[in-house]
CSV table of C-alpha atoms in Angstrom, one decimal:
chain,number,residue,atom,x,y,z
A,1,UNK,CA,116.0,172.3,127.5
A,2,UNK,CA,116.3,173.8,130.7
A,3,UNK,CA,115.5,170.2,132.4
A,4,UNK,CA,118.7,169.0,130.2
A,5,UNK,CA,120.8,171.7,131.2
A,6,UNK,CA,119.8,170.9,135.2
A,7,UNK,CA,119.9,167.4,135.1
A,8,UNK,CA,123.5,167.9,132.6
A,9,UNK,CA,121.7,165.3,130.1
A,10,UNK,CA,124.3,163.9,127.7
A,11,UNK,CA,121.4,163.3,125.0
A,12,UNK,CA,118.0,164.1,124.2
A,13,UNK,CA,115.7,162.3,122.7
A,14,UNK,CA,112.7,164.2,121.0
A,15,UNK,CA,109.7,162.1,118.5
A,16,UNK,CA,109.2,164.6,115.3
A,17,UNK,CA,106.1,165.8,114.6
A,18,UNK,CA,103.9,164.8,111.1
A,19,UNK,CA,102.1,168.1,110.9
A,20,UNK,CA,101.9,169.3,107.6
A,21,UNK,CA,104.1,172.2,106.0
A,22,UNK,CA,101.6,175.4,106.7
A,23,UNK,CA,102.0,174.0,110.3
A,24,UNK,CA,105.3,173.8,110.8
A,25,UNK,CA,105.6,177.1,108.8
A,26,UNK,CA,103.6,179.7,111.3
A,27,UNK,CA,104.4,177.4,114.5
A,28,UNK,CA,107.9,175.8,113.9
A,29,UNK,CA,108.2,172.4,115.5
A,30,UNK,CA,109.1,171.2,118.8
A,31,UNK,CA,112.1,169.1,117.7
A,32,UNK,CA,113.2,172.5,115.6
A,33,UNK,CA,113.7,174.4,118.8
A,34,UNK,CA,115.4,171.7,120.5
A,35,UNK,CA,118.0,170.4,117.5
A,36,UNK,CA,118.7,174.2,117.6
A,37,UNK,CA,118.9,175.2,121.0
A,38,UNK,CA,119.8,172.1,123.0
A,39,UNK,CA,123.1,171.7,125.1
A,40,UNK,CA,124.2,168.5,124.5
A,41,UNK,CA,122.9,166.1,121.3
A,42,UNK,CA,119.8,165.4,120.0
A,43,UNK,CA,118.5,162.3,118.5
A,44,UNK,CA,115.1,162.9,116.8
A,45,UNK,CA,112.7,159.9,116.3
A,46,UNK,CA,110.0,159.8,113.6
A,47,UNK,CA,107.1,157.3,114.5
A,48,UNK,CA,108.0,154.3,112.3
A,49,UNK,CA,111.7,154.3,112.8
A,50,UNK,CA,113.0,151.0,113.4
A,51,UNK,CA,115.7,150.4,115.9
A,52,UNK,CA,118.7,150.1,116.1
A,53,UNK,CA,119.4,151.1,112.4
A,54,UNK,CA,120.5,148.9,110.3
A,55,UNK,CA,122.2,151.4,108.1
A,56,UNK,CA,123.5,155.6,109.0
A,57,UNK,CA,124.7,158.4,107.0
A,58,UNK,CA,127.1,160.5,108.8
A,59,UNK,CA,127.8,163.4,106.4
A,60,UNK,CA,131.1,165.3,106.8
A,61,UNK,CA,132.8,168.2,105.5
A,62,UNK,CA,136.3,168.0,107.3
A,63,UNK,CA,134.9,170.8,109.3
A,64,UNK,CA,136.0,169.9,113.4
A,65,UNK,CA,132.1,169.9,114.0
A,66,UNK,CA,131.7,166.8,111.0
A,67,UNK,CA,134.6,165.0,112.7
A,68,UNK,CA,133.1,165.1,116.2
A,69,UNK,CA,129.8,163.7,114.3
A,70,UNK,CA,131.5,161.4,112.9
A,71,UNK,CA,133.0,160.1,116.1
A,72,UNK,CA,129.9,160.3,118.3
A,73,UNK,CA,128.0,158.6,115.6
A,74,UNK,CA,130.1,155.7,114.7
A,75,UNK,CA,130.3,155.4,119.2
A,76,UNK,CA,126.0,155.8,119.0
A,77,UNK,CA,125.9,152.7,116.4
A,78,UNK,CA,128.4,150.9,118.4
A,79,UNK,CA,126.9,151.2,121.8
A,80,UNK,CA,123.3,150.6,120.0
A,81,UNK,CA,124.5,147.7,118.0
A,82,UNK,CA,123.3,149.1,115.1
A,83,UNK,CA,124.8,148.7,111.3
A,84,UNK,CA,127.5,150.6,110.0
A,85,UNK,CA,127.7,154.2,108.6
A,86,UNK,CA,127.0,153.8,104.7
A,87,UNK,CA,130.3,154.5,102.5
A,88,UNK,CA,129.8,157.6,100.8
A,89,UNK,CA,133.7,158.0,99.5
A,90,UNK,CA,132.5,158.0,96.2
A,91,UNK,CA,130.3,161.6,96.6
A,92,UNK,CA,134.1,162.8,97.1
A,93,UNK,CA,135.3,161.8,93.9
């Protein structure tokens, strides 16, 4: 995280670990610390994603930190050429 800060990296990306609950429970996880204390966004990778994605869920909550999601998501997929955000409207109903 320092590196990012230095270098004023715009994203990280960080591969998530598969060790097992008691693991992650008296050690935390790499990818933890960084979500949490990262300066900029973090895009965490587990080992079989496929890429770019053909579908995303960008949850909001009409909170300003959901709409900024929202927006840097919908710019990731576009910029990636991945699919489109799955329509969750009807969770609102």
């Amino acid at each position: 995280m320092d590196l990012a800060r230095r270098v004023q990296a715009d994203l990280i990306v960080v591969g998530a670990s598969e060790a097992g609950a008691i693991h992650r429970a008296f050690l935390g996880s790499t990818a933890d610390r960084v979500v949490r204390k990262a300066p900029c966004p973090v895009f965490v990778v587990r080992s079989e994603t496929a890429f770019p994605p053909a579908q995303a869920l960008i949850p909001v909550d009409l909170s300003p930190a959901s709409a900024n999601a929202l927006r840097w998501g919908l710019s990731f997929l576009g910029q990636t050429g991945g699919g489109t955000p799955v329509d969750t409207t009807a969770l609102f109903v």
